[in-house]
PDB file of C-alpha atoms and ligand atoms in Angstrom:
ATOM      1  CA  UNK P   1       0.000   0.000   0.000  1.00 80.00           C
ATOM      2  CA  UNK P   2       1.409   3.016  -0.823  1.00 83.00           C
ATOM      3  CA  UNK P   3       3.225   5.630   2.139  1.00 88.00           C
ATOM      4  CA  UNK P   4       1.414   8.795   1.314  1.00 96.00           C
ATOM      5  CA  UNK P   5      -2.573   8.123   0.799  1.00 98.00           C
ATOM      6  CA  UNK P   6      -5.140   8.869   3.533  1.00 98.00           C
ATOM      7  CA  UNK P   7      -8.897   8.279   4.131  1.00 98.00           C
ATOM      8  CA  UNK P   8     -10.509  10.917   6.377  1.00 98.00           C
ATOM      9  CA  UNK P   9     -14.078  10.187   8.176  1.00 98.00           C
ATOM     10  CA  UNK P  10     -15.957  13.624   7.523  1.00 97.00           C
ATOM     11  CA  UNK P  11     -19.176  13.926   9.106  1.00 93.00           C
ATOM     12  CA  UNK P  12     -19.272  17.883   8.570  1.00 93.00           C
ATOM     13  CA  UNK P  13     -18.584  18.838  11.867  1.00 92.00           C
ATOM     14  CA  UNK P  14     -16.065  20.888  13.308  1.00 94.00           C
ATOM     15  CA  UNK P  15     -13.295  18.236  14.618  1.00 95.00           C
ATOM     16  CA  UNK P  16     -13.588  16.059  11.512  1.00 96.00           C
ATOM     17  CA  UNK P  17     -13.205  19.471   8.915  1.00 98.00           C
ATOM     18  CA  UNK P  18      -9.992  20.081  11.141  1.00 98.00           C
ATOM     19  CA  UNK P  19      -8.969  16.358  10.451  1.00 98.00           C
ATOM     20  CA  UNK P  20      -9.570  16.464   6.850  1.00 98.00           C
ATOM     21  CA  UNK P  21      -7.007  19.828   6.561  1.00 98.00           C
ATOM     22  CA  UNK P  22      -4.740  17.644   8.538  1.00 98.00           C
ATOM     23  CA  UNK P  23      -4.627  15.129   6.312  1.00 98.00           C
ATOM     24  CA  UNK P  24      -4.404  17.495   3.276  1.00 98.00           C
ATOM     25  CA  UNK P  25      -1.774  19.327   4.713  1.00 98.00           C
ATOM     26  CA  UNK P  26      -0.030  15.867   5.584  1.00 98.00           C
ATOM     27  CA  UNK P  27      -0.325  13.367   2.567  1.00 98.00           C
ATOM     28  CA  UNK P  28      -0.106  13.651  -1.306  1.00 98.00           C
ATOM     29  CA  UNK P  29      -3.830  12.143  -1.843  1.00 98.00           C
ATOM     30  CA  UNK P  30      -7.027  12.025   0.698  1.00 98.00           C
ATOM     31  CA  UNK P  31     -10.375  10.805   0.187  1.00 98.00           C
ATOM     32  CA  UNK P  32     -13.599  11.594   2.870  1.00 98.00           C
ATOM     33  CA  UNK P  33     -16.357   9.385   3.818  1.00 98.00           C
ATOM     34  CA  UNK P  34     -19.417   9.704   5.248  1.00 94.00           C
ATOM     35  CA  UNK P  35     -21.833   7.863   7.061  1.00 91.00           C
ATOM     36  CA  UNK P  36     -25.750   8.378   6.253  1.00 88.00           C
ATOM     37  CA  UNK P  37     -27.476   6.826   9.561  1.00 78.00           C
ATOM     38  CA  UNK P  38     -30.725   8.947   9.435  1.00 70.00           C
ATOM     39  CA  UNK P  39     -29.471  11.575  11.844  1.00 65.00           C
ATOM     40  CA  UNK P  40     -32.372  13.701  13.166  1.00 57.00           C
ATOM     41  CA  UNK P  41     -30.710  16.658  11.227  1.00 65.00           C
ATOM     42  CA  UNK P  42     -29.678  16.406   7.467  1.00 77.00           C
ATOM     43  CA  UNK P  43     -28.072  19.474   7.578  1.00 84.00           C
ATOM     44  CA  UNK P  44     -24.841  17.594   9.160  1.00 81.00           C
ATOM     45  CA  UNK P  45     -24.575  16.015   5.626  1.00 83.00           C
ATOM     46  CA  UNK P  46     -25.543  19.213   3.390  1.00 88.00           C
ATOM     47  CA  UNK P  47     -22.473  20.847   5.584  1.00 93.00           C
ATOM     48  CA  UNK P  48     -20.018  18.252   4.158  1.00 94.00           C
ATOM     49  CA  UNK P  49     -20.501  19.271   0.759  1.00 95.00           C
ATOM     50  CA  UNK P  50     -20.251  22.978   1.626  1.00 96.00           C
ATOM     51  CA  UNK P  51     -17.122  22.671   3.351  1.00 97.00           C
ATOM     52  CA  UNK P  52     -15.442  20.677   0.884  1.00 98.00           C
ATOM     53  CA  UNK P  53     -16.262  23.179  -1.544  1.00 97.00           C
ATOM     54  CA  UNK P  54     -14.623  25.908   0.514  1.00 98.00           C
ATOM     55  CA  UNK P  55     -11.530  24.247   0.996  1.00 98.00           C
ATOM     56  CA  UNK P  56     -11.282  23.570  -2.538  1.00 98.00           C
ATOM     57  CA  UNK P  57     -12.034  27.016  -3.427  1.00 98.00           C
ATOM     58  CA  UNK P  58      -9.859  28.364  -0.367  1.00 98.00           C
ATOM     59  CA  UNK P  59      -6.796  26.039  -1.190  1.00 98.00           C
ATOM     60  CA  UNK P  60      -5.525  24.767  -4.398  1.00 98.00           C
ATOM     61  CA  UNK P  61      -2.909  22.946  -3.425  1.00 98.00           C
ATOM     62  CA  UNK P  62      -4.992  21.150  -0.976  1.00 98.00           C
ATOM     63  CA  UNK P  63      -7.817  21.000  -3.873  1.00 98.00           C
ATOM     64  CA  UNK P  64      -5.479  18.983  -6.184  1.00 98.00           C
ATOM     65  CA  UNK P  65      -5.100  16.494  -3.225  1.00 98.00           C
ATOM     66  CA  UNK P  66      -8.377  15.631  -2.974  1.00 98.00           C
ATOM     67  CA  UNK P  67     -10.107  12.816  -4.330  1.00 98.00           C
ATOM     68  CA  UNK P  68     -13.394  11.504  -4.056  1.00 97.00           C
ATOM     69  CA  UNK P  69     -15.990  11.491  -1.658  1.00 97.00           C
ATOM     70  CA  UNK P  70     -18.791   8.797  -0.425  1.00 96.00           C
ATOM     71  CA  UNK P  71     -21.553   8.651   1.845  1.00 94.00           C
ATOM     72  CA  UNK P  72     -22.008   5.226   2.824  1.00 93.00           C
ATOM     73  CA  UNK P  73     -25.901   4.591   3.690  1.00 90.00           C
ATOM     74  CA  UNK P  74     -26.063   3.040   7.543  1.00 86.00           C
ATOM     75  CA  UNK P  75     -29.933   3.466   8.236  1.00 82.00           C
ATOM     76  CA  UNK P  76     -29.066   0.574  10.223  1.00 81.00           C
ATOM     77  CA  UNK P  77     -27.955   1.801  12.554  1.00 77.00           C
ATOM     78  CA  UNK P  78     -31.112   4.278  12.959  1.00 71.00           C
ATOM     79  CA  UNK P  79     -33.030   1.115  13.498  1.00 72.00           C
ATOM     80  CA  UNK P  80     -30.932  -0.475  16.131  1.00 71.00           C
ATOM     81  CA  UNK P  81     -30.486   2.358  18.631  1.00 66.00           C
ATOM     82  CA  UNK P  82     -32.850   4.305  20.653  1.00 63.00           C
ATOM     83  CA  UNK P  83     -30.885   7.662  20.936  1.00 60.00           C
ATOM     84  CA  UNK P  84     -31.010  11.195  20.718  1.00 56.00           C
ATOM     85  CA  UNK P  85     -29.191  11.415  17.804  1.00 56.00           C
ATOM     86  CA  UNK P  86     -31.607   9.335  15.711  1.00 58.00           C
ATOM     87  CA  UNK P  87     -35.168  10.089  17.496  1.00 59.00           C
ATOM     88  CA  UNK P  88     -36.918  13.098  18.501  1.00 61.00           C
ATOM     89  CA  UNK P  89     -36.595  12.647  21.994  1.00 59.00           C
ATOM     90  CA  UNK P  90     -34.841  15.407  24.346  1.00 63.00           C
ATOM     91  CA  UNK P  91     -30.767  14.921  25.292  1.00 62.00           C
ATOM     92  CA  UNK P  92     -30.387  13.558  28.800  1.00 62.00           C
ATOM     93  CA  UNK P  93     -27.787  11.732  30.723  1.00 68.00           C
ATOM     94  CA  UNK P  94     -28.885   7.738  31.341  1.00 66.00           C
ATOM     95  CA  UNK P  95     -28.552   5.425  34.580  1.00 66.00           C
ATOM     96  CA  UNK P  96     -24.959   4.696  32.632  1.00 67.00           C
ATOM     97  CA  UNK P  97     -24.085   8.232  33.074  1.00 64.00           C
ATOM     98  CA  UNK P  98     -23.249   8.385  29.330  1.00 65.00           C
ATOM     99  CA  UNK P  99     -25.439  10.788  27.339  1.00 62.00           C
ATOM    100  CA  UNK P 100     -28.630   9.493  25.469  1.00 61.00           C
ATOM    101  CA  UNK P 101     -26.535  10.965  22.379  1.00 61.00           C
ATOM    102  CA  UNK P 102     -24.386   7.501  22.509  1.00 62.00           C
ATOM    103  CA  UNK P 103     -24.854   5.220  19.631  1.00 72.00           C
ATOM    104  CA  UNK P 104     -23.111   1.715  20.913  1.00 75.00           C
ATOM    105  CA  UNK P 105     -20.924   0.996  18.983  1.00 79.00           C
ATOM    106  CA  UNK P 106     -20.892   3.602  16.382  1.00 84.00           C
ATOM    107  CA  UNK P 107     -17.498   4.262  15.779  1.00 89.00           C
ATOM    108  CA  UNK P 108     -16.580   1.062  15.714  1.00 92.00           C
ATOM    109  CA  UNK P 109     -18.441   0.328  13.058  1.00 91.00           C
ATOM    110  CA  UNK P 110     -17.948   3.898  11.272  1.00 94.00           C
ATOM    111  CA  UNK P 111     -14.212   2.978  11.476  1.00 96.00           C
ATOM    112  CA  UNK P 112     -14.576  -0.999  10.132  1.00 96.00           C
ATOM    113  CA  UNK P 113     -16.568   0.392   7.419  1.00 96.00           C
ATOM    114  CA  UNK P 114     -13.806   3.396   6.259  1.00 98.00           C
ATOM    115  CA  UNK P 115     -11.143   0.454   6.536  1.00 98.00           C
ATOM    116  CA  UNK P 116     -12.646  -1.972   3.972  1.00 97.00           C
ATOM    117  CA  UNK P 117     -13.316   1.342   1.422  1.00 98.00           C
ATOM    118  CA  UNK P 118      -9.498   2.072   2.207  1.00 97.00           C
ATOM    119  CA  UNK P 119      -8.834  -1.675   1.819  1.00 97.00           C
ATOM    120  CA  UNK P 120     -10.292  -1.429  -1.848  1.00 96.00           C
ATOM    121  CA  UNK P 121      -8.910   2.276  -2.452  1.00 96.00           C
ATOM    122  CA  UNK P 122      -5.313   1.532  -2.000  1.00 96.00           C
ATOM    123  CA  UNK P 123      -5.367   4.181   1.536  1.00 98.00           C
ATOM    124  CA  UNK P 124      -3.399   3.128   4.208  1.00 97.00           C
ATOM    125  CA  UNK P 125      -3.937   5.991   6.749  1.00 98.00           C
ATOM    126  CA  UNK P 126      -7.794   6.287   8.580  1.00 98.00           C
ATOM    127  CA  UNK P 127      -7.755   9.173  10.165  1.00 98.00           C
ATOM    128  CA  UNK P 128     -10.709  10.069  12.438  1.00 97.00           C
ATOM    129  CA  UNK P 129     -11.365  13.638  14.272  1.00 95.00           C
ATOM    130  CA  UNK P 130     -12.414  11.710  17.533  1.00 92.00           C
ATOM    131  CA  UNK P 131     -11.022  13.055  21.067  1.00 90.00           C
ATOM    132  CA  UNK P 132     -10.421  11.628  24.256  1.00 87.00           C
ATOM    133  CA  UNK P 133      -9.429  15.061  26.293  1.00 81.00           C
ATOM    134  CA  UNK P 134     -13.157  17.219  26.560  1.00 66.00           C
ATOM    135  CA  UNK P 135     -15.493  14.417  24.769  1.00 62.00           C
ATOM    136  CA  UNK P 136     -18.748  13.681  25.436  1.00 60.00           C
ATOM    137  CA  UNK P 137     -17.610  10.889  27.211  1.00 67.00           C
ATOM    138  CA  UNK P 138     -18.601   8.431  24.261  1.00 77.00           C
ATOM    139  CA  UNK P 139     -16.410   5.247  25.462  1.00 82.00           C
ATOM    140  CA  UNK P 140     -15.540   4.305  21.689  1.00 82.00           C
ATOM    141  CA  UNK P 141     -13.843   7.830  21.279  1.00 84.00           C
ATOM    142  CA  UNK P 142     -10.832   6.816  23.542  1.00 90.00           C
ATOM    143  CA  UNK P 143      -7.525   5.912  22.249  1.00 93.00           C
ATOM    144  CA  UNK P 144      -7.239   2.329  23.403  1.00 93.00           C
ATOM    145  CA  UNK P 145     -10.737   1.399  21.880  1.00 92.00           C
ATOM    146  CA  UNK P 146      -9.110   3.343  18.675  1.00 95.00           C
ATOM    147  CA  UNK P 147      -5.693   1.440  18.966  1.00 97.00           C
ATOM    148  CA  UNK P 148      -7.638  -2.010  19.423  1.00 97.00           C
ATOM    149  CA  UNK P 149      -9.710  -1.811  16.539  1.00 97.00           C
ATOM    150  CA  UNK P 150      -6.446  -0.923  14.708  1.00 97.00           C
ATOM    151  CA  UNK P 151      -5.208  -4.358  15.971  1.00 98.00           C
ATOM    152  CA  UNK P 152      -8.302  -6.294  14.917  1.00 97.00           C
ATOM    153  CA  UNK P 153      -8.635  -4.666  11.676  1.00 97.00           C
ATOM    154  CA  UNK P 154      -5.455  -5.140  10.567  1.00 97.00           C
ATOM    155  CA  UNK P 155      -5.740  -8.788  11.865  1.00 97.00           C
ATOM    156  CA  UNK P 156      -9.195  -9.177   9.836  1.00 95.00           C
ATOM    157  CA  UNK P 157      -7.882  -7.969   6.872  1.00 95.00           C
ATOM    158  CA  UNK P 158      -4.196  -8.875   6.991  1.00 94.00           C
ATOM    159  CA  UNK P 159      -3.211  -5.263   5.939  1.00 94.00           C
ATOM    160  CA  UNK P 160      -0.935  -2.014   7.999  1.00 95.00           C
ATOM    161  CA  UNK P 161      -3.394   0.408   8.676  1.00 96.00           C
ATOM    162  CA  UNK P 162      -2.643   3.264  10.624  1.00 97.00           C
ATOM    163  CA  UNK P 163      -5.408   4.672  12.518  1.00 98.00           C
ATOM    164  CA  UNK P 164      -4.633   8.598  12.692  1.00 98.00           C
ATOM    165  CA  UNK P 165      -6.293  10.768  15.562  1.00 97.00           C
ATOM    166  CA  UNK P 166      -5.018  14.280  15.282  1.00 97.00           C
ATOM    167  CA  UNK P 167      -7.069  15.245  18.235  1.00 96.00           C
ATOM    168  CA  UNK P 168      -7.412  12.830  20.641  1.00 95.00           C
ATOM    169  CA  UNK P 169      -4.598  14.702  23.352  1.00 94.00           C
ATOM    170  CA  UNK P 170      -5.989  17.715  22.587  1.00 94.00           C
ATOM    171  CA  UNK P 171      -8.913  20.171  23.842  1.00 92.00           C
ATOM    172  CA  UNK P 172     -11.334  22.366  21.647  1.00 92.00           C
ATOM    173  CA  UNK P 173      -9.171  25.761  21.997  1.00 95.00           C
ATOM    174  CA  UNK P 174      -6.209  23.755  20.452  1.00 96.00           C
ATOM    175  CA  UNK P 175      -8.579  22.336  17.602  1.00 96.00           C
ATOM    176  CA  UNK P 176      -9.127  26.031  16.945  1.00 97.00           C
ATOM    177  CA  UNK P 177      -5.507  26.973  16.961  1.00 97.00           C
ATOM    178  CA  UNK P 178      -4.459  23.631  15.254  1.00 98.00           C
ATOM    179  CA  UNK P 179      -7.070  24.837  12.227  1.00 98.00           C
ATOM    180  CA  UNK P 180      -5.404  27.708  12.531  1.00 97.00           C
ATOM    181  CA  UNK P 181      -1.709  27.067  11.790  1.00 98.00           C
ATOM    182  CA  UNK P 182      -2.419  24.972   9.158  1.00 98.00           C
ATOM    183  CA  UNK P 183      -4.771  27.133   6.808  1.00 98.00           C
ATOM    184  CA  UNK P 184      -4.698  30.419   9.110  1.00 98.00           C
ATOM    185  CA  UNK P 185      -7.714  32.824   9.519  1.00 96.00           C
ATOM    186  CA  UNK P 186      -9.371  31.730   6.236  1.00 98.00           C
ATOM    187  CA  UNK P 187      -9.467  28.079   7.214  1.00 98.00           C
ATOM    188  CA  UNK P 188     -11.005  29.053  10.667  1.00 97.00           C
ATOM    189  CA  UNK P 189     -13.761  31.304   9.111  1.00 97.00           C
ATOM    190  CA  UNK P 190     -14.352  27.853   6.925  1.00 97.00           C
ATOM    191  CA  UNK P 191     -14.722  25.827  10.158  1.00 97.00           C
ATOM    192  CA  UNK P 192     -16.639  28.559  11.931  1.00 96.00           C
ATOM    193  CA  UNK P 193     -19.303  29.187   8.347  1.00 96.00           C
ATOM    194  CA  UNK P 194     -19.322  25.814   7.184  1.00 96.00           C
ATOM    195  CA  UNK P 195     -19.291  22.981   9.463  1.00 95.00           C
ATOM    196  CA  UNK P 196     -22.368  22.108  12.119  1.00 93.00           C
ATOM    197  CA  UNK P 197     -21.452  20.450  14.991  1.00 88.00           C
ATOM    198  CA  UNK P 198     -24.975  20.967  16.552  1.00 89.00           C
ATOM    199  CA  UNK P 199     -27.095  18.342  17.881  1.00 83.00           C
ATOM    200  CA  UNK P 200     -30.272  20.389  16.795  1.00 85.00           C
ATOM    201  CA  UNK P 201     -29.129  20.878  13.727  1.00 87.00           C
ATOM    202  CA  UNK P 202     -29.669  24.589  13.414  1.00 91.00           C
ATOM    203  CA  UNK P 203     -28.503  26.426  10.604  1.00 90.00           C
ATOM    204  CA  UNK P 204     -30.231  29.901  10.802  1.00 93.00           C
ATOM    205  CA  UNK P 205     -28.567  31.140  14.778  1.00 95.00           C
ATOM    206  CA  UNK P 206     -25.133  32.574  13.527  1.00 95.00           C
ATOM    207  CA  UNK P 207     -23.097  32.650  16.155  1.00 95.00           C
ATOM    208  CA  UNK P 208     -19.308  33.995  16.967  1.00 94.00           C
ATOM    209  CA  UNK P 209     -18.010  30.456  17.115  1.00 95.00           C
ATOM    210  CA  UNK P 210     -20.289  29.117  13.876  1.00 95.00           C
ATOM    211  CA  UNK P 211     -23.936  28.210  13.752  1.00 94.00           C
ATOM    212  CA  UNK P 212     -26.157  25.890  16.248  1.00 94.00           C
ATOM    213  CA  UNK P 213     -28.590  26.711  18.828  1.00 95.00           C
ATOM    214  CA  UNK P 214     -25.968  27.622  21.630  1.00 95.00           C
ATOM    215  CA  UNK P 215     -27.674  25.232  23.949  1.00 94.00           C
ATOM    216  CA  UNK P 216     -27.124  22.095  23.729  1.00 89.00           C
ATOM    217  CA  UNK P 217     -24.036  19.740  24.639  1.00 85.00           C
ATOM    218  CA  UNK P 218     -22.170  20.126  21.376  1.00 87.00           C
ATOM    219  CA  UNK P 219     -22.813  23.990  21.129  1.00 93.00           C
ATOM    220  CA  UNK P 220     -21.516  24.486  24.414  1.00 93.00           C
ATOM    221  CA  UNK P 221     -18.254  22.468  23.939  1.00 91.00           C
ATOM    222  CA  UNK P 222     -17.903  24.189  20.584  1.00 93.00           C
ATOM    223  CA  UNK P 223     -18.800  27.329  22.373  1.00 95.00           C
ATOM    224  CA  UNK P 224     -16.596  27.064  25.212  1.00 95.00           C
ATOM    225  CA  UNK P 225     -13.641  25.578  22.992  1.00 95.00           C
ATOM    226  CA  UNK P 226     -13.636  29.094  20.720  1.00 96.00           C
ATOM    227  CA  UNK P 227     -14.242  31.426  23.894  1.00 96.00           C
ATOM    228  CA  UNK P 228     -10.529  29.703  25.384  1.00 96.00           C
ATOM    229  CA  UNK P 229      -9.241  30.197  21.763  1.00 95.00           C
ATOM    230  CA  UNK P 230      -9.797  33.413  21.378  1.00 94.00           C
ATOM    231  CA  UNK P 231      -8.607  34.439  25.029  1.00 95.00           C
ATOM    232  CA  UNK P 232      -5.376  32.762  24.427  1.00 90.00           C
ATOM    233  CA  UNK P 233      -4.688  34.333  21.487  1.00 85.00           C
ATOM    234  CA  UNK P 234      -5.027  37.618  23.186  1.00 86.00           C
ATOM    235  CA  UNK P 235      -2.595  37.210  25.486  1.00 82.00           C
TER     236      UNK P 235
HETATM  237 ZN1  LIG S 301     -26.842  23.117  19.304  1.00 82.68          ZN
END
């Protein structure tokens, strides 16, 4: 396989736009993928192809990097979990103490999926925006369960993947400033127009850090994350 080709997971939010300018800024060739599981809010998806647009428009050299994209269709996965992401019920914390925003087992299977396109597509590096240091506390976002379905991939399918997470060590504010150093202010205006990271999927409340509704768990991360940013860069 060769050295230098990468296959980003791009759901249209803000960590996984980050990722995919990683990547660009990192490897010779990068393709995105996307995962259809009948989200509550479509607008996650119509983001996707907006930002990639952007970028391409923004950045040349990072447009002649980048290939193809695919949205892989896992209604499935609508049908197997009762959460907040996929019915209309309101976002609460469960007996578990994990949010009722968890989908078991989702990146697991987001990431087995990417690695059998990237099987097929000749792309030896995954890399996936998730995060271990301010997450939602999703168990499947942490770095062992990332490094042991590295293992059994690469077991399963007798390949070398290399399963890339930019920003699992670091916080929101360093997202920001990570965005930020590689495609400076016009790659954080991008992130801030472009992506949605909201679980309510709003699209009309513009707000300093991007658009969402400012209320729920993701805006306030996202909020929170570009209110450190910003005071750090005014020091
Ligand atoms: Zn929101």
């Amino acid at each position: 396989m060769p050295d230098n080709r990468a296959l980003v997971l791009f759901s249209g939010g803000q960590d996984s736009a980050t990722c995919l300018a990683w990547a660009l800024d990192r490897f010779d060739y990068v393709e995105t993928i996307g995962f259809d599981y009948r989200q509550r809010h479509r607008a996650e998806l119509d983001a996707r192809h907006d930002f990639r647009q952007g970028l391409e428009a923004a950045f040349p050299a990072w447009a002649a990097k980048l290939g193809s994209d695919r949205v892989l269709d896992l209604s499935v996965l609508g049908e197997i979990s009762e959460t907040a992401l996929t019915r209309d019920v309101e976002i609460v914390a469960e007996a578990s103490g994990l949010p009722n925003t968890f989908v078991p087992g989702r990146n697991i299977m987001f990431l087995t999926l990417a690695a059998a396109v990237a099987y097929r597509r000749g792309l030896k590096y995954v890399v996936t925006g998730v995060c271990e240091t301010d997450y939602s506390g999703y168990p499947d976002c942490r770095d062992d369960t990332v490094k042991a379905v590295q293992v059994a991939l690469n077991l399963g399918m007798e390949s070398r993947f290399v399963l890339e997470t930019p920003l699992m060590w670091i916080d929101k504010a360093q997202t920001w400033s990570l965005a930020e150093r590689l495609g400076g202010q016009t790659l954080t205006d991008l992130i801030r127009d472009r992506t949605l990271t909201c679980y309510q999927g709003d699209t009309s409340t513009k707000n300093e850090w991007g658009r969402g509704c400012g209320t729920c768990p993701a805006c306030q991360l996202r909020e929170n994350g570009h209110t450190k940013f910003k005071a750090e860069r005014a020091r």
